[in-house]
Coordinates of C-alpha atoms in Angstrom, one line a residue:
M1 CA 37.2 -121.1 52.9
K2 CA 34.8 -118.9 51.1
Y3 CA 31.7 -117.6 52.8
A4 CA 29.3 -119.2 50.5
K5 CA 30.7 -122.6 50.8
L6 CA 30.7 -122.5 54.6
A7 CA 27.2 -121.1 54.8
G8 CA 26.1 -123.8 52.5
A9 CA 27.8 -126.4 54.7
A10 CA 26.0 -125.1 57.7
A11 CA 22.7 -125.2 56.0
M12 CA 23.4 -128.8 55.0
L13 CA 24.3 -129.7 58.6
A14 CA 21.1 -128.2 59.8
L15 CA 19.2 -130.7 57.5
L16 CA 20.9 -133.8 58.8
Q17 CA 19.2 -136.4 60.9
V18 CA 20.8 -135.9 64.3
T19 CA 20.0 -139.0 66.3
G20 CA 22.7 -141.4 65.1
S21 CA 25.1 -142.3 62.4
C22 CA 23.0 -145.2 61.2
E23 CA 20.6 -142.7 59.7
L24 CA 23.4 -140.8 58.0
N25 CA 25.9 -141.3 55.2
E26 CA 28.8 -142.9 57.0
D27 CA 31.3 -140.6 55.2
L28 CA 29.6 -137.7 57.1
E29 CA 31.0 -135.2 54.6
G30 CA 28.8 -132.5 56.1
Q31 CA 30.7 -132.5 59.4
L32 CA 33.3 -129.7 59.1
T33 CA 36.7 -130.1 60.6
E34 CA 38.9 -127.4 62.2
N35 CA 41.1 -127.2 59.1
Q36 CA 38.2 -126.4 56.9
V37 CA 37.1 -123.4 58.8
S38 CA 39.1 -120.1 58.4
N39 CA 39.1 -117.2 60.7
D40 CA 35.9 -115.8 59.3
G41 CA 34.3 -119.3 59.3
P42 CA 32.1 -118.8 62.4
A43 CA 30.5 -115.8 60.8
A44 CA 29.6 -117.9 57.8
L45 CA 28.4 -120.8 59.9
L46 CA 26.2 -118.4 62.0
T47 CA 24.6 -117.1 58.8
G48 CA 23.9 -120.7 57.8
A49 CA 22.3 -121.3 61.1
Y50 CA 20.1 -118.2 60.7
N51 CA 19.1 -119.4 57.2
A52 CA 18.4 -122.9 58.5
Q53 CA 15.4 -121.5 60.5
R54 CA 13.6 -120.6 57.3
D55 CA 12.1 -123.9 56.2
P56 CA 10.8 -125.0 59.6
I57 CA 9.7 -121.6 60.9
Q58 CA 8.6 -119.7 57.8
G59 CA 5.9 -121.0 55.4
C60 CA 3.0 -123.1 56.2
V61 CA 4.2 -126.8 56.3
S62 CA 6.3 -127.2 59.4
V63 CA 6.1 -125.2 62.7
F64 CA 3.1 -123.3 61.4
A65 CA 1.2 -126.5 60.4
L66 CA 1.6 -128.1 63.8
Q67 CA 0.8 -124.9 65.7
E68 CA -2.1 -123.6 63.7
V69 CA -3.7 -126.4 61.6
S70 CA -4.3 -128.3 64.8
T71 CA -6.4 -125.5 66.2
D72 CA -9.7 -123.7 65.7
A73 CA -8.0 -121.0 63.6
R74 CA -7.0 -123.0 60.6
I75 CA -8.7 -125.8 58.6
M76 CA -7.2 -127.5 55.6
P77 CA -10.1 -129.1 53.8
T78 CA -9.8 -131.7 51.1
R79 CA -11.5 -130.0 48.1
G80 CA -12.6 -133.0 46.0
P81 CA -9.4 -134.3 44.5
D82 CA -7.4 -131.3 45.7
W83 CA -5.5 -131.1 49.0
D84 CA -6.0 -134.8 50.0
D85 CA -2.2 -135.3 50.5
N86 CA -2.8 -138.7 52.0
G87 CA -4.8 -137.2 54.8
K88 CA -1.8 -135.5 56.6
W89 CA -3.7 -132.2 56.9
R90 CA -6.9 -133.8 58.2
Q91 CA -4.9 -135.7 60.8
L92 CA -3.5 -132.4 62.2
F93 CA -6.9 -130.8 62.4
N94 CA -8.7 -133.9 63.8
H95 CA -5.8 -134.8 66.2
T96 CA -5.5 -138.2 64.6
W97 CA -1.8 -138.0 63.7
D98 CA 0.7 -140.7 64.5
A99 CA 4.4 -141.1 64.7
N100 CA 4.7 -141.4 60.9
N101 CA 2.8 -138.2 59.9
E102 CA 5.0 -136.3 57.4
R103 CA 4.5 -132.9 59.0
V104 CA 5.3 -134.2 62.5
R105 CA 8.4 -136.0 61.3
D106 CA 9.9 -133.3 59.1
T107 CA 9.4 -130.5 61.7
Y108 CA 11.1 -132.4 64.4
T109 CA 14.1 -133.2 62.1
Q110 CA 14.4 -129.7 60.9
L111 CA 14.4 -128.1 64.3
N112 CA 16.8 -130.6 65.8
G113 CA 19.0 -129.9 62.8
I114 CA 19.3 -126.3 63.9
I115 CA 20.2 -127.4 67.4
Y116 CA 23.0 -129.5 66.0
A117 CA 24.3 -126.8 63.6
T118 CA 24.4 -124.1 66.3
T119 CA 26.1 -126.5 68.8
D120 CA 28.7 -127.5 66.2
L121 CA 29.5 -123.8 65.5
L122 CA 30.6 -123.3 69.1
R123 CA 33.7 -125.5 68.6
F124 CA 35.2 -123.1 66.0
S125 CA 36.2 -120.2 68.4
P126 CA 33.4 -117.8 67.7
T127 CA 33.5 -114.3 69.1
A128 CA 31.5 -113.6 72.3
Q129 CA 28.6 -112.1 70.3
Q130 CA 28.7 -114.9 67.7
Q131 CA 28.6 -117.5 70.5
A132 CA 25.7 -115.7 72.1
E133 CA 23.7 -115.5 68.9
A134 CA 24.3 -119.2 68.2
R135 CA 23.2 -120.1 71.7
F136 CA 20.1 -118.0 71.4
L137 CA 19.2 -119.7 68.1
R138 CA 19.8 -123.1 69.7
A139 CA 17.6 -122.1 72.7
W140 CA 14.9 -120.9 70.3
A141 CA 14.9 -124.1 68.3
S142 CA 15.0 -126.1 71.5
Y143 CA 12.0 -124.2 72.9
L144 CA 9.9 -125.0 69.8
V145 CA 10.9 -128.7 70.1
L146 CA 10.0 -128.7 73.8
D147 CA 6.7 -127.0 73.2
M148 CA 5.6 -129.5 70.5
Y149 CA 7.4 -132.7 71.4
D150 CA 8.6 -132.4 75.0
Q151 CA 11.9 -134.1 74.1
V152 CA 14.9 -132.1 72.9
L153 CA 17.9 -133.8 71.5
Y154 CA 21.4 -132.5 72.3
R155 CA 25.1 -133.1 72.0
D156 CA 28.2 -131.3 73.2
P157 CA 30.2 -129.1 70.7
G158 CA 32.4 -131.4 68.7
E159 CA 30.9 -134.6 69.8
D160 CA 31.1 -137.2 67.1
L161 CA 27.9 -137.9 65.1
S162 CA 28.4 -141.6 65.7
T163 CA 27.4 -141.0 69.3
L164 CA 23.7 -141.1 69.9
A165 CA 22.2 -137.7 70.8
R166 CA 21.0 -137.5 74.4
V167 CA 17.5 -136.1 75.4
R168 CA 16.3 -133.4 77.8
K169 CA 12.6 -133.6 78.6
G170 CA 10.0 -131.3 80.0
S171 CA 11.1 -129.1 83.0
E172 CA 14.7 -130.2 82.6
A173 CA 14.8 -129.0 79.0
L174 CA 13.1 -125.7 80.0
D175 CA 15.6 -125.1 82.8
F176 CA 18.5 -125.5 80.3
I177 CA 16.8 -123.1 77.8
V178 CA 16.3 -120.5 80.6
S179 CA 19.9 -120.9 81.8
E180 CA 21.2 -120.5 78.2
L181 CA 19.2 -117.3 77.6
T182 CA 20.2 -115.8 80.9
A183 CA 23.8 -116.6 80.3
V184 CA 24.0 -115.0 76.8
Q185 CA 21.7 -112.0 77.1
A186 CA 24.4 -109.5 78.0
A187 CA 26.5 -110.5 75.0
L188 CA 23.7 -110.2 72.5
P189 CA 23.4 -107.1 70.3
D190 CA 20.7 -104.4 70.8
A191 CA 19.8 -104.5 67.1
P192 CA 18.7 -105.3 64.4
V193 CA 15.4 -107.1 65.0
S194 CA 16.4 -109.6 62.3
R195 CA 19.2 -110.9 64.6
A196 CA 19.1 -112.5 68.0
T197 CA 19.0 -109.5 70.3
K198 CA 18.7 -108.8 74.0
D199 CA 15.1 -108.1 73.6
A200 CA 14.5 -111.3 71.6
A201 CA 16.0 -113.1 74.6
R202 CA 13.7 -111.3 76.9
V203 CA 10.6 -112.3 74.9
L204 CA 11.6 -115.9 74.8
L205 CA 12.3 -115.9 78.5
M206 CA 8.8 -114.5 79.0
K207 CA 7.3 -117.5 77.1
C208 CA 9.4 -119.9 79.2
Y209 CA 8.1 -118.5 82.5
L210 CA 4.5 -118.1 81.2
N211 CA 4.5 -121.8 80.1
K212 CA 6.6 -123.2 82.9
G213 CA 3.7 -124.9 84.6
V214 CA 2.5 -126.2 81.2
Y215 CA 5.8 -128.1 80.6
A216 CA 5.6 -129.5 84.1
N217 CA 2.0 -130.8 83.7
R218 CA 0.3 -130.1 80.3
A219 CA -3.0 -131.6 81.4
S220 CA -3.3 -129.6 84.5
P221 CA -0.8 -126.7 84.6
T222 CA -0.4 -124.3 87.6
F223 CA 1.1 -120.9 87.4
A224 CA 3.4 -119.7 90.3
A225 CA 3.2 -116.1 91.1
A226 CA 7.0 -115.9 91.1
D227 CA 7.0 -117.0 87.4
M228 CA 4.3 -114.6 86.5
N229 CA 6.3 -111.8 88.1
Q230 CA 9.3 -112.7 85.9
V231 CA 7.0 -112.4 82.9
I232 CA 5.9 -108.9 84.1
R233 CA 9.5 -107.8 84.8
L234 CA 10.8 -108.8 81.4
A235 CA 7.8 -107.1 79.7
D236 CA 8.5 -103.9 81.6
E237 CA 12.1 -104.0 80.5
I238 CA 11.0 -104.2 76.8
I239 CA 8.2 -101.6 77.2
N240 CA 10.4 -99.1 79.1
S241 CA 13.1 -99.3 76.4
G242 CA 10.8 -97.2 74.2
K243 CA 12.0 -99.0 71.1
Y244 CA 8.7 -100.5 70.0
T245 CA 5.5 -98.7 69.2
F246 CA 2.2 -99.6 67.5
T247 CA 2.3 -99.3 63.8
A248 CA 0.0 -96.9 61.9
N249 CA -1.7 -99.9 60.3
F250 CA -1.8 -103.3 61.9
F251 CA -0.7 -105.0 58.7
D252 CA 2.4 -102.8 58.4
N253 CA 4.0 -105.5 60.7
F254 CA 3.8 -108.1 58.0
A255 CA 4.1 -106.0 54.8
P256 CA 6.9 -106.4 52.1
N257 CA 8.7 -103.5 53.7
N258 CA 8.0 -104.5 57.3
G259 CA 11.7 -104.3 58.0
T260 CA 11.3 -100.6 57.8
I261 CA 7.7 -99.8 58.9
G262 CA 7.1 -102.8 61.3
T263 CA 7.7 -100.8 64.5
E264 CA 6.2 -103.5 66.7
N265 CA 8.4 -106.3 65.6
I266 CA 11.1 -107.5 68.0
F267 CA 12.4 -110.7 66.4
T268 CA 12.1 -111.5 62.6
Q269 CA 13.8 -113.4 59.9
A270 CA 14.9 -111.0 57.1
N271 CA 13.9 -111.8 53.6
T272 CA 14.9 -110.4 50.2
F273 CA 13.7 -111.6 46.9
G274 CA 16.9 -113.4 46.1
N275 CA 17.5 -114.6 49.7
S276 CA 14.3 -115.6 51.4
G277 CA 12.3 -118.3 53.0
P278 CA 8.8 -119.5 52.1
T279 CA 6.9 -116.7 53.7
R280 CA 5.0 -116.2 50.4
D281 CA 3.2 -119.5 51.4
F282 CA 1.0 -117.3 53.6
W283 CA -0.7 -115.8 50.6
K284 CA -0.1 -118.6 48.0
F285 CA -1.8 -121.3 50.1
V286 CA -5.1 -119.4 50.8
S287 CA -5.6 -117.6 47.4
H288 CA -7.8 -119.1 44.7
Y289 CA -6.3 -120.3 41.5
N290 CA -7.9 -117.4 39.6
M291 CA -6.8 -114.6 42.0
R292 CA -4.0 -113.4 39.7
P293 CA -1.4 -112.0 39.9
V294 CA -1.2 -114.2 43.1
D295 CA -2.2 -117.4 41.3
G296 CA -2.7 -119.3 44.5
Y297 CA -3.2 -122.9 45.6
N298 CA -6.7 -122.6 47.0
G299 CA -6.2 -124.5 50.2
P300 CA -6.7 -123.5 53.8
A301 CA -9.4 -121.5 55.4
T302 CA -10.5 -120.5 58.9
T303 CA -13.5 -121.7 60.8
A304 CA -16.6 -119.7 61.2
E305 CA -16.3 -119.8 65.0
F306 CA -12.8 -118.2 64.8
Y307 CA -13.9 -115.5 62.4
D308 CA -16.8 -114.7 64.7
L309 CA -14.4 -113.7 67.5
F310 CA -14.0 -110.4 65.7
E311 CA -16.4 -107.5 65.8
A312 CA -17.2 -105.7 62.5
T313 CA -15.1 -102.6 63.3
D314 CA -12.0 -104.5 64.1
K315 CA -9.4 -103.6 61.4
R316 CA -7.5 -106.8 62.1
R317 CA -10.5 -108.7 60.6
G318 CA -9.8 -107.2 57.2
Q319 CA -9.2 -104.1 55.1
A320 CA -8.0 -102.7 51.8
Y321 CA -4.2 -102.4 52.1
D322 CA -2.0 -100.7 49.6
V323 CA 1.5 -102.1 48.9
A324 CA 4.2 -100.8 46.5
G325 CA 3.8 -102.3 43.1
G326 CA 0.4 -103.7 43.9
P327 CA -2.8 -103.4 41.8
A328 CA -4.9 -100.2 42.1
N329 CA -7.8 -101.9 43.9
P330 CA -10.4 -99.4 42.5
G331 CA -13.2 -101.0 44.4
R332 CA -11.2 -100.9 47.7
R333 CA -11.8 -104.6 48.3
I334 CA -10.5 -106.3 51.3
N335 CA -7.1 -107.9 50.5
V336 CA -5.6 -108.5 53.9
G337 CA -7.1 -110.1 57.0
F338 CA -10.0 -112.5 56.3
L339 CA -11.2 -112.8 52.7
V340 CA -15.0 -113.4 52.7
G341 CA -17.7 -113.0 50.2
Q342 CA -17.4 -112.3 46.4
Q343 CA -13.8 -111.9 45.3
Y344 CA -12.7 -109.4 42.7
N345 CA -9.9 -108.7 40.3
L346 CA -7.9 -106.0 42.1
T347 CA -6.8 -104.4 38.9
N348 CA -10.1 -103.8 37.2
D349 CA -12.7 -104.7 39.9
A350 CA -14.2 -107.5 37.8
A351 CA -16.0 -110.2 39.9
L352 CA -13.9 -113.4 39.9
S353 CA -15.2 -116.9 39.1
T354 CA -14.2 -120.5 40.1
R355 CA -12.6 -122.7 37.5
G356 CA -16.0 -124.0 36.6
G357 CA -17.4 -120.5 36.0
A358 CA -19.4 -120.0 39.2
P359 CA -19.0 -116.8 41.2
L360 CA -16.0 -116.9 43.5
I361 CA -17.8 -116.3 46.8
F362 CA -15.8 -117.4 49.9
T363 CA -18.4 -118.6 52.4
K364 CA -18.4 -119.1 56.1
D365 CA -19.4 -122.8 56.0
I366 CA -16.5 -125.1 55.5
N367 CA -16.1 -128.9 56.2
L368 CA -12.9 -130.8 56.5
S369 CA -13.9 -132.8 53.4
E370 CA -15.7 -130.8 50.7
T371 CA -17.6 -132.2 47.8
G372 CA -20.1 -130.6 45.3
S373 CA -20.0 -127.9 42.7
D374 CA -19.0 -125.1 45.2
L375 CA -16.1 -126.8 46.9
E376 CA -13.6 -124.4 45.5
A377 CA -15.2 -121.4 47.2
K378 CA -15.9 -122.8 50.6
G379 CA -14.2 -121.2 53.6
I380 CA -13.1 -117.7 54.7
R381 CA -9.4 -117.3 53.8
P382 CA -7.0 -115.8 56.4
L383 CA -4.3 -113.6 54.8
K384 CA -2.1 -111.8 57.3
Y385 CA 1.0 -111.1 55.2
P386 CA 0.2 -108.5 52.4
V387 CA 1.1 -109.9 49.0
D388 CA 4.5 -108.8 47.7
Y389 CA 3.3 -108.1 44.2
V390 CA 6.8 -106.9 43.0
S391 CA 8.3 -110.3 43.9
E392 CA 5.3 -112.1 42.5
A393 CA 5.9 -110.4 39.1
K394 CA 9.5 -111.7 39.1
G395 CA 8.4 -115.3 39.4
G396 CA 10.2 -117.9 41.5
N397 CA 9.7 -118.3 45.2
G398 CA 11.1 -115.1 46.7
C399 CA 9.5 -112.3 48.8
E400 CA 10.5 -109.3 50.8
N401 CA 8.2 -109.7 53.8
D402 CA 10.3 -110.4 56.8
H403 CA 8.9 -113.3 58.8
V404 CA 7.7 -112.2 62.3
S405 CA 8.2 -114.3 65.4
F406 CA 8.0 -111.8 68.3
R407 CA 6.0 -108.5 68.5
L408 CA 5.2 -105.8 71.1
A409 CA 1.5 -106.8 71.1
D410 CA 2.5 -110.4 72.3
V411 CA 4.6 -108.9 75.0
L412 CA 1.6 -106.8 76.2
L413 CA -0.8 -109.7 76.1
M414 CA 1.6 -112.0 78.0
K415 CA 2.0 -109.3 80.7
A416 CA -1.7 -109.0 81.0
E417 CA -2.1 -112.7 81.3
A418 CA 0.6 -112.9 84.0
M419 CA -1.3 -110.3 85.9
L420 CA -4.5 -112.3 85.6
R421 CA -2.7 -115.4 86.8
G422 CA -1.5 -113.8 90.0
G423 CA 1.4 -111.7 89.1
T424 CA 1.9 -108.3 90.8
P425 CA 0.5 -105.5 88.6
T426 CA 2.9 -102.8 87.3
S427 CA 2.5 -99.8 85.1
A428 CA 5.0 -99.4 82.3
G429 CA 4.8 -97.1 79.3
S430 CA 1.4 -95.7 78.4
Y431 CA -0.5 -99.0 78.5
G432 CA -2.0 -98.9 82.0
G433 CA -1.5 -100.8 85.2
T434 CA -4.2 -103.5 85.0
A435 CA -4.7 -106.4 82.6
L436 CA -7.9 -104.8 81.3
A437 CA -6.2 -101.5 80.6
I438 CA -3.3 -103.1 78.8
V439 CA -5.7 -105.2 76.6
N440 CA -7.8 -102.1 75.8
S441 CA -4.8 -100.0 75.0
L442 CA -4.2 -102.6 72.2
R443 CA -7.8 -103.0 71.1
T444 CA -8.6 -99.4 70.9
H445 CA -5.4 -98.2 69.1
P446 CA -6.4 -96.7 65.7
S447 CA -4.4 -99.5 64.0
R448 CA -6.9 -102.0 65.5
G449 CA -10.1 -99.9 65.9
A450 CA -11.9 -102.4 68.2
S451 CA -14.1 -101.3 71.1
A452 CA -12.9 -101.3 74.7
L453 CA -13.8 -104.3 76.8
G454 CA -15.8 -103.8 80.0
S455 CA -14.1 -106.6 81.8
L456 CA -11.5 -109.3 81.2
T457 CA -11.4 -113.0 82.1
L458 CA -8.9 -115.6 81.0
D459 CA -11.3 -116.8 78.4
G460 CA -11.5 -113.2 77.1
L461 CA -7.7 -112.9 77.0
L462 CA -7.5 -116.2 75.0
A463 CA -9.9 -114.7 72.5
E464 CA -7.9 -111.5 72.3
R465 CA -4.7 -113.4 71.7
G466 CA -6.5 -115.2 68.9
R467 CA -7.6 -111.9 67.3
E468 CA -4.2 -110.3 67.6
L469 CA -1.9 -113.2 66.9
Y470 CA -3.7 -115.4 64.4
G471 CA -1.5 -117.0 61.9
E472 CA 1.7 -116.4 63.9
S473 CA 2.2 -120.0 65.2
W474 CA 1.0 -119.4 68.8
R475 CA -2.5 -120.7 68.7
R476 CA -1.8 -124.3 69.8
Q477 CA 0.4 -123.2 72.6
D478 CA -2.2 -120.7 73.8
M479 CA -5.1 -123.2 73.6
I480 CA -3.1 -125.8 75.7
R481 CA -2.2 -123.2 78.3
F482 CA -5.8 -122.1 78.6
G483 CA -7.1 -125.7 78.7
K484 CA -9.0 -125.6 75.4
F485 CA -6.9 -127.6 73.0
L486 CA -8.5 -131.0 73.5
Q487 CA -12.1 -129.8 73.4
A488 CA -14.5 -130.9 70.6
R489 CA -15.2 -128.4 67.8
K490 CA -16.6 -128.6 64.3
D491 CA -15.3 -131.8 62.5
K492 CA -13.2 -132.7 65.6
P493 CA -14.4 -134.7 68.6
Q494 CA -12.8 -134.5 72.1
S495 CA -9.2 -135.4 71.8
N496 CA -7.1 -137.9 73.6
P497 CA -4.8 -136.3 76.2
R498 CA -1.9 -137.7 74.4
C499 CA -2.4 -134.9 71.8
L500 CA -1.0 -132.4 74.2
V501 CA 2.4 -133.4 72.7
Y502 CA 3.2 -134.7 69.3
P503 CA 4.8 -138.1 68.9
I504 CA 8.5 -138.5 68.3
P505 CA 8.9 -139.5 64.7
Q506 CA 9.1 -143.3 64.5
T507 CA 12.2 -143.0 62.3
Q508 CA 14.0 -141.3 65.3
V509 CA 12.7 -143.7 68.0
D510 CA 13.9 -146.7 65.9
I511 CA 17.5 -145.5 65.8
N512 CA 18.1 -143.9 69.1
R513 CA 17.7 -145.9 72.4
N514 CA 17.9 -142.6 74.3
I515 CA 14.4 -141.6 73.0
T516 CA 11.3 -143.0 74.6
Q517 CA 8.1 -142.5 72.6
N518 CA 5.7 -140.0 74.2
P519 CA 2.9 -141.6 76.1
G520 CA -0.1 -142.9 74.2
Y521 CA 1.7 -143.3 70.8

């Protein structure tokens, strides 16, 4: 069978509902048979499984929406008649979602589709490395489902789709993920970072151990020293490899050529213009309609409280960044980080206006529902992935920016946190042997340019994770682990503890008796 046909079949399998046949076409034409898969079939199916990550993990409407829009870092205001979308964004920000929310439903389905596709691949005699990569991708998707929904669906390889998927919950699901990552790590390749590698497995294991107490009790987690020492051990293995270093510019990690210059990146999804996921959403969503050649959608913003976490010298807050094929930016206007104040045409430095002709001035003040003549310009816009102007000029939906999931900075911050939570301090690389030294090595690097901290608390570490990792789909997980997620903030009252997990989509509960709806929904 030709590669393209098999890869397409794998992608289709990853989109299937996976709870039971009554939700599927009874012909089940997407379920491949042994006779349909030739000797090179597992390779094509594995490529399809990698590609199936794109819609849920890249872009702004699935994993990102649930992990960022539900926090203090991202607000999706309704701007008059724009961005109402039947209230689904407001529900995420306000923690008023239910089991029928579109974003909650689609993300669960997409991620469990990856779990099914990677499991099904295992019955077609993959090589040891192919099997290891597939099992890593399954563990990665399972981890995201566990983190957000607490219930992970699973089947055995080759199990008929007419059999209802079974469920692993909480600590049981985490134990399975850890066992899988431990089992396959040796068979994973060392490179490239766009594939499942040994170091990608190490980072995911770090997240498992760091959050182990959370998945046992999200409302009141505890952190065992033995688990924190595992985080530190894994971090040191990555640091001591010497393979990852700070980039010359913070935003190099996210640039259109970040596959070459993103020296901090440990696990990414490779994108090319003709073969990419929706990473361009990161600039299209936040850019105003008149900010051509971007020609954006004028949607999300960040809160003033989150923006104020940054000091003025912190280069992560914003800078003028040059990309190949981009406009000259003669005024050296900020075009990455957080866009605030008067916005300009980056080709001729002319001041931009709203559609109504008013100055396009992005302001700090922003409400969940905006009305009035200045609603288009309200809100500071977070833009972490530099615009791929070359791809924008071609039209369509492609981009070259590889999507980033794991980075060296996250490894360092997790190690520092594990030390603060009772782990045994170690010194690896040139980053120091205390949590404070590690964080300051990050902050004071020329690519960040922030001042050194005099002391470090858990609250200070959460703030630093926000500054470093904003827009990378970790904010919700971090706020839960630090006990801040349910707290009241602007436009959002104190949340019900049920919001520590999302509901299982009602469409899944209705057709699979093995699923029990999460408490409170």
